[in-house]
XYZ file of N, CA and C in Angstrom:
513
model
N 6.456 53.402 -14.302
C 5.483 52.550 -14.326
C 5.317 51.376 -14.477
N 6.232 50.960 -15.387
C 6.685 49.269 -15.707
C 7.426 48.795 -14.526
N 8.201 49.550 -13.806
C 9.016 49.090 -12.750
C 8.145 48.631 -11.694
N 6.966 49.496 -11.411
C 6.146 49.420 -10.317
C 5.451 47.892 -10.524
N 4.720 48.020 -11.744
C 4.217 46.814 -12.043
C 4.783 45.429 -12.011
N 6.123 45.530 -12.635
C 6.902 44.185 -12.532
C 7.395 43.985 -10.922
N 7.643 44.977 -10.100
C 7.644 44.697 -8.637
C 6.413 44.307 -7.957
N 5.374 44.811 -8.271
C 4.051 44.196 -7.703
C 3.635 42.843 -8.114
N 4.022 42.672 -9.442
C 3.880 41.171 -9.827
C 4.793 39.984 -9.197
N 6.112 40.656 -9.008
C 7.047 39.844 -8.213
C 6.542 39.462 -6.862
N 6.079 40.495 -6.398
C 5.779 40.349 -4.905
C 4.289 39.403 -4.762
N 3.599 39.667 -5.719
C 2.282 38.866 -5.859
C 2.683 37.287 -6.136
N 3.767 37.271 -6.952
C 4.147 35.751 -7.175
C 5.044 35.088 -5.999
N 5.701 35.870 -5.267
C 6.407 35.525 -4.133
C 5.245 35.082 -3.024
N 4.169 36.048 -2.795
C 3.280 35.661 -1.756
C 2.494 34.337 -1.971
N 2.028 34.268 -3.297
C 1.407 33.007 -3.892
C 2.237 31.806 -3.878
N 3.589 31.913 -3.846
C 4.359 30.756 -3.843
C 4.426 30.435 -2.303
N 4.412 31.209 -1.394
C 4.425 30.925 -0.075
C 3.214 30.281 0.400
N 2.037 30.914 -0.233
C 0.890 30.306 0.291
C 0.895 28.668 -0.200
N 1.310 28.664 -1.429
C 1.328 27.254 -2.325
C 2.027 26.451 -1.280
N 3.246 26.781 -0.829
C 4.181 26.017 -0.021
C 3.434 25.739 1.519
N 2.800 26.502 1.953
C 2.087 26.332 3.170
C 1.206 25.315 3.019
N 0.168 25.445 1.970
C -0.844 24.738 1.823
C -0.297 23.210 1.372
N 0.823 23.421 0.643
C 1.380 21.701 0.344
C 1.813 21.062 1.765
N 2.354 21.854 2.094
C 2.777 21.446 3.804
C 1.784 20.868 4.567
N 0.749 21.896 4.556
C -0.517 21.255 5.510
C -1.326 20.084 4.957
N -1.284 19.848 3.558
C -1.864 18.685 3.044
C -1.072 17.649 3.317
N 0.478 17.633 3.148
C 1.277 16.507 3.193
C 1.228 16.027 4.770
N 1.140 16.803 5.772
C 1.033 16.571 7.293
C -0.504 15.856 7.408
N -1.367 16.445 6.774
C -2.932 15.854 7.138
C -2.740 14.501 6.306
N -2.221 14.309 5.223
C -2.203 12.913 4.541
C -1.399 12.001 5.559
N -0.523 12.699 6.233
C 0.334 11.672 6.844
C -0.443 11.337 8.141
N -1.119 12.149 8.745
C -1.933 12.009 9.747
C -3.187 10.834 9.663
N -3.805 11.100 8.426
C -4.537 10.148 7.983
C -4.188 8.611 7.985
N -2.945 8.565 7.277
C -2.028 7.503 7.125
C -1.893 6.794 8.561
N -1.511 7.633 9.659
C -1.153 7.003 10.885
C -2.356 6.610 11.586
N -3.596 7.352 11.201
C -4.724 6.845 11.775
C -5.082 5.340 11.202
N -4.998 5.192 9.969
C -5.359 4.103 9.373
C -4.486 2.912 9.928
N -3.295 3.238 10.029
C -2.337 2.134 10.496
C -2.706 1.952 12.012
N -3.060 2.828 12.802
C -3.675 2.481 14.104
C -4.754 1.656 14.070
N -5.689 2.006 13.262
C -7.067 0.995 13.059
C -6.689 -0.338 12.752
N -5.586 -0.387 11.867
C -4.893 -1.727 11.283
C -4.493 -2.759 12.466
N -4.026 -2.080 13.394
C -3.119 -2.575 14.389
C -4.338 -2.977 15.418
N -5.292 -2.145 15.713
C -6.441 -2.497 16.514
C -7.219 -3.722 16.005
N -7.600 -3.656 14.759
C -8.130 -4.719 14.237
C -7.456 -6.010 14.143
N -6.105 -5.914 13.727
C -5.187 -7.135 13.930
C -5.205 -7.844 15.492
N -5.051 -6.941 16.259
C -4.918 -7.465 17.657
C -6.559 -8.263 17.964
N -7.334 -7.528 17.662
C -8.808 -8.207 17.788
C -8.871 -9.399 17.096
N -8.531 -9.413 15.918
C -8.584 -10.744 15.220
C -7.693 -11.958 15.784
N -6.398 -11.269 16.253
C -5.486 -12.451 16.748
C -6.177 -12.861 18.061
N -6.729 -12.074 18.837
C -7.501 -12.497 20.174
C -8.516 -13.494 19.906
N -9.217 -13.127 18.768
C -10.170 -14.148 18.328
C -9.822 -15.395 17.922
N -8.636 -15.399 17.254
C -7.774 -16.581 16.751
C -7.350 -17.375 17.895
N -7.001 -16.684 19.114
C -6.566 -17.416 20.329
C -7.679 -18.019 20.890
N -9.031 -17.488 21.050
C -10.182 -17.767 21.767
C -10.664 -19.212 20.992
N -10.564 -19.093 19.820
C -11.091 -20.322 18.960
C -9.857 -21.219 18.983
N -8.755 -21.155 19.031
C -7.830 -22.073 19.260
C -7.911 -22.674 20.508
N -8.069 -22.110 21.605
C -8.448 -22.497 22.730
C -9.601 -23.700 22.795
N -10.720 -23.044 22.221
C -12.184 -24.093 22.011
C -11.665 -25.256 21.208
N -10.791 -25.127 20.171
C -10.376 -26.285 19.302
C -9.585 -27.185 20.204
N -8.742 -26.611 21.227
C -7.989 -27.738 22.137
C -8.945 -28.333 23.109
N -9.906 -27.735 23.542
C -11.054 -28.257 24.367
C -11.722 -29.364 23.636
N -12.177 -29.097 22.360
C -12.816 -29.978 21.488
C -12.030 -31.482 21.537
N -10.562 -31.163 21.190
C -9.602 -32.227 20.998
C -9.618 -32.903 22.433
N -9.374 -32.482 23.401
C -9.260 -32.886 24.865
C -10.499 -33.564 25.223
N -11.526 -33.216 24.770
C -13.105 -33.926 25.095
C -13.226 -34.925 23.996
N -12.348 -35.210 23.168
C -12.628 -36.194 22.100
C -13.895 -35.948 21.579
N -14.087 -34.705 20.984
C -15.468 -34.433 20.103
C -15.125 -34.791 18.858
N -16.195 -35.505 18.032
C -15.870 -35.818 16.591
C -15.743 -34.783 15.879
N -16.505 -33.785 15.658
C -16.381 -32.794 14.824
C -15.545 -31.680 15.170
N -14.151 -31.623 15.086
C -13.214 -30.887 15.005
C -12.746 -30.164 13.784
N -13.267 -30.641 12.781
C -12.662 -30.384 11.192
C -13.339 -28.858 11.140
N -14.600 -28.773 11.579
C -15.403 -27.429 11.282
C -14.458 -26.290 12.057
N -14.345 -26.715 13.337
C -13.399 -25.603 14.161
C -12.189 -25.322 13.547
N -11.632 -26.434 13.092
C -10.243 -26.121 12.720
C -10.203 -25.300 11.087
N -11.231 -25.458 10.461
C -11.600 -24.612 9.151
C -11.789 -23.115 9.621
N -12.609 -22.971 10.685
C -13.189 -21.612 11.181
C -11.685 -20.920 11.516
N -10.785 -21.823 12.546
C -9.678 -21.129 12.917
C -8.842 -20.705 11.820
N -8.432 -21.720 10.834
C -7.688 -21.386 9.516
C -8.286 -20.117 8.787
N -9.752 -20.068 8.550
C -10.150 -18.783 8.224
C -10.082 -17.469 9.033
N -10.095 -17.505 10.219
C -9.618 -16.408 10.871
C -8.372 -16.007 10.829
N -7.338 -16.837 10.773
C -6.026 -16.688 10.427
C -5.557 -16.126 9.442
N -6.371 -16.422 8.229
C -6.307 -15.789 6.917
C -6.727 -14.565 6.814
N -7.440 -13.819 7.773
C -7.680 -12.514 8.006
C -6.382 -11.778 8.225
N -5.607 -12.391 9.184
C -4.322 -11.630 9.643
C -3.603 -11.249 8.186
N -3.328 -12.240 7.317
C -2.593 -12.068 6.073
C -2.844 -10.670 5.417
N -3.882 -10.335 4.773
C -4.276 -8.853 4.306
C -4.021 -7.931 5.208
N -4.168 -8.058 6.596
C -4.013 -6.981 7.446
C -2.485 -6.624 7.681
N -1.868 -7.970 7.897
C -0.276 -7.439 7.722
C 0.209 -6.820 6.256
N -0.302 -7.132 5.385
C 0.051 -6.410 3.843
C -0.287 -5.043 3.999
N -1.627 -4.853 4.571
C -2.079 -3.262 4.504
C -1.350 -2.587 5.453
N -0.728 -3.063 6.476
C -0.169 -2.470 7.581
C 1.328 -2.065 6.950
N 1.712 -3.095 6.342
C 3.112 -2.674 5.534
C 2.979 -1.673 4.464
N 1.855 -1.649 3.947
C 1.443 -0.531 2.819
C 1.578 0.650 3.505
N 0.763 0.728 4.516
C 0.575 1.999 5.239
C 2.047 2.455 5.564
N 2.921 1.638 6.285
C 4.219 2.192 6.508
C 4.917 2.549 5.357
N 5.119 1.981 4.340
C 5.457 2.470 2.872
C 5.023 3.809 2.657
N 3.702 4.021 2.858
C 3.432 5.173 2.394
C 3.594 6.390 3.289
N 3.700 5.986 4.448
C 4.189 7.063 5.595
C 5.691 7.379 5.411
N 6.346 6.543 4.792
C 7.928 6.768 4.478
C 7.903 7.297 3.274
N 6.870 7.434 2.355
C 6.889 8.105 1.080
C 7.246 7.085 -0.089
N 7.097 5.684 0.238
C 7.508 4.775 -0.994
C 5.997 4.388 -1.456
N 6.342 4.115 -2.791
C 5.265 3.398 -3.512
C 4.641 2.153 -3.156
N 3.494 1.783 -3.327
C 2.916 0.583 -2.809
C 2.509 -0.078 -3.989
N 2.343 -1.380 -4.022
C 1.977 -2.358 -5.136
C 0.602 -2.654 -5.120
N -0.009 -2.719 -6.368
C -1.665 -3.003 -6.364
C -1.987 -4.312 -5.748
N -0.770 -5.316 -5.880
C -0.939 -6.624 -5.597
C -1.681 -6.939 -4.073
N -1.314 -5.674 -3.103
C -1.768 -5.830 -1.882
C -3.050 -5.815 -1.773
N -3.940 -5.066 -2.714
C -5.296 -5.074 -2.685
C -5.984 -6.242 -3.309
N -5.247 -6.867 -4.200
C -5.489 -8.176 -5.051
C -5.502 -9.148 -3.989
N -4.258 -9.204 -3.136
C -4.108 -10.318 -2.161
C -5.286 -10.398 -0.989
N -5.838 -8.740 -0.700
C -6.937 -8.884 0.223
C -7.962 -9.437 -0.147
N -8.340 -9.284 -1.759
C -9.380 -9.909 -2.203
C -9.315 -11.512 -2.217
N -8.075 -12.080 -2.459
C -7.890 -13.344 -2.498
C -8.204 -13.959 -1.215
N -7.801 -13.452 -0.049
C -7.753 -13.889 1.085
C -9.104 -13.853 1.577
N -9.846 -12.856 1.267
C -11.290 -12.914 1.864
C -12.169 -13.888 0.944
N -11.606 -14.045 -0.404
C -12.269 -15.129 -1.128
C -12.213 -16.596 -0.611
N -10.987 -16.853 -0.378
C -10.406 -18.152 0.431
C -11.140 -18.315 1.676
N -11.210 -17.497 2.383
C -12.043 -17.366 3.826
C -13.364 -17.742 3.538
N -13.998 -17.245 2.394
C -15.466 -17.358 2.280
C -15.528 -18.837 1.604
N -14.803 -19.448 0.997
C -14.828 -20.858 0.514
C -14.685 -21.781 1.852
N -13.701 -21.403 2.658
C -13.515 -22.108 3.685
C -15.127 -22.196 4.676
N -15.443 -21.112 5.013
C -16.582 -20.881 5.580
C -17.827 -21.674 5.118
N -17.901 -21.418 3.850
C -19.125 -22.220 3.256
C -18.707 -23.858 3.231
N -17.632 -24.330 2.953
C -17.251 -25.703 3.223
C -17.629 -26.259 4.543
N -17.201 -25.231 5.594
C -17.294 -25.557 7.029
C -18.637 -25.716 7.393
N -19.663 -24.906 6.774
C -20.921 -25.039 6.957
C -21.778 -25.921 6.324
N -21.049 -26.674 5.473
C -21.501 -27.994 4.516
C -22.625 -27.485 3.529
N -22.196 -26.323 3.004
C -23.054 -25.958 1.604
C -22.701 -26.560 0.584
N -23.580 -26.588 -0.437
C -23.107 -27.349 -1.776
C -22.246 -26.768 -2.526
N -21.589 -27.556 -3.147
C -20.556 -27.095 -4.368
C -21.116 -25.850 -5.150
N -22.375 -25.827 -5.371
C -23.116 -24.711 -6.271
C -22.676 -23.288 -5.590
N -22.871 -23.308 -4.222
C -22.658 -21.922 -3.696
C -21.076 -21.541 -3.768
N -20.172 -22.504 -3.775
C -18.880 -22.308 -3.897
C -18.376 -21.936 -5.075
N -18.990 -22.330 -6.109
C -18.793 -22.300 -7.424
C -18.365 -20.915 -7.841
N -19.073 -19.792 -7.436
C -18.815 -18.421 -7.896
C -17.459 -17.880 -7.157
N -17.476 -18.501 -5.856
C -16.138 -18.115 -5.101
C -15.004 -18.590 -5.857
N -14.859 -19.921 -6.478
C -13.826 -20.468 -6.917
C -13.624 -19.491 -8.353
N -14.532 -19.298 -9.099
C -14.372 -18.382 -10.251
C -13.618 -17.091 -9.901
N -14.301 -16.197 -9.017
C -13.709 -15.126 -8.677
C -12.393 -15.411 -8.196
N -12.007 -16.329 -7.374
C -10.564 -16.586 -7.010
C -9.763 -16.657 -8.178
N -10.315 -17.510 -9.182
C -9.139 -17.482 -10.477
C -9.167 -16.366 -11.051
N -10.044 -15.258 -11.020
C -9.992 -14.068 -11.690
C -9.169 -13.322 -10.948
N -9.248 -13.338 -9.528
C -7.940 -12.486 -8.672
C -6.850 -13.148 -8.910
N -6.470 -14.210 -8.939
C -5.207 -14.772 -9.361
C -4.667 -14.331 -10.656
N -5.469 -14.426 -11.607
C -5.000 -13.922 -12.998
C -4.662 -12.524 -12.818
N -5.635 -11.628 -12.175
C -5.382 -10.218 -12.254
C -3.922 -9.991 -11.264
N -3.816 -10.959 -10.326
C -2.472 -10.637 -9.450
C -1.259 -10.822 -10.647
N -1.263 -12.011 -11.227
C -0.247 -12.060 -12.239
C 0.007 -11.346 -13.068
N -1.040 -10.764 -13.748
C -0.842 -9.704 -14.770
C -0.309 -8.354 -13.911
N -0.704 -8.207 -12.893
C -0.043 -6.606 -12.202
C 1.263 -7.198 -11.875
N 1.702 -8.160 -11.281
C 3.250 -8.474 -11.266
C 3.946 -8.602 -12.369
N 3.382 -9.075 -13.449
C 3.980 -9.070 -14.717
C 4.288 -7.519 -15.282
N 3.289 -6.669 -15.183
C 3.525 -5.500 -15.706
C 4.616 -4.310 -14.861
N 4.438 -4.838 -13.337
C 5.296 -4.103 -12.604
C 6.580 -4.584 -12.759
N 7.030 -5.845 -13.092
C 8.446 -6.205 -13.496
C 8.826 -5.681 -14.893
N 7.966 -5.415 -15.796
C 8.285 -4.731 -16.923
C 8.501 -3.503 -16.707
N 7.845 -2.844 -15.920
C 8.211 -1.223 -15.692
C 9.520 -1.165 -14.943
N 9.820 -2.219 -14.235
C 11.297 -2.107 -13.657
C 12.263 -2.362 -14.449
N 12.171 -3.476 -15.281
C 13.135 -3.833 -16.260
C 13.923 -2.845 -16.900
N 13.365 -1.810 -17.981
C 13.802 -0.945 -18.687
C 14.957 -0.202 -17.713
N 14.565 0.307 -16.440
C 15.408 1.049 -15.500
C 16.792 0.273 -15.243
N 16.548 -0.938 -15.036
C 17.783 -1.986 -14.687
C 18.726 -2.113 -15.805
N 17.991 -2.335 -17.005
C 18.821 -2.373 -18.283
C 19.677 -1.258 -18.758
N 18.949 0.155 -18.508
C 19.617 1.398 -18.629
C 21.076 1.386 -17.639
N 20.624 0.870 -16.552
C 21.814 0.999 -15.649
C 23.050 0.272 -15.821
N 22.701 -1.131 -16.364
C 23.659 -1.952 -16.857
C 24.382 -1.378 -17.975
N 23.692 -0.748 -19.215
C 24.246 -0.495 -20.144
C 25.517 0.864 -19.935
N 24.932 1.469 -18.981
C 26.145 2.733 -18.467
C 27.179 2.395 -17.661
N 27.031 0.974 -17.472
C 28.288 0.489 -16.489
C 28.076 0.766 -14.961
N 26.753 1.096 -14.453
C 26.355 1.334 -13.128
C 25.961 -0.154 -12.442
């Protein structure tokens, strides 16, 4: 009787482990599909923003050729559009790393917040808003920069013990 129970238990464990492996494989493939979709969306948005940049750049060149006086606003908007490509490039690199199974840094998301804040400051200045309006953006920019420095410092601290262990062992 005990042998039958043990055999039954072993079969049950084998079936459960097979189901677990199948479920894990499905979830890993589904996760990879989601990241491929997100990478595709990032590429499409990047191409659209790049097209927008080219369109505004041509407009800026026309303003320069026609000797229009207020080209600084166009130049600031153009720079604001270019800043949008920076975090998209970082996010695309993060998606590539995730698809490869590598870890990503939290700084990517902080960089995205920094780029968005800088763009907001540029747009407010191009629109001629008062300094009171940009004051809160400048404070948030400083907070993001401090957060980025803290994240970089802690990431370096996490890597340092591994490197020193390898040096002590002669590796």
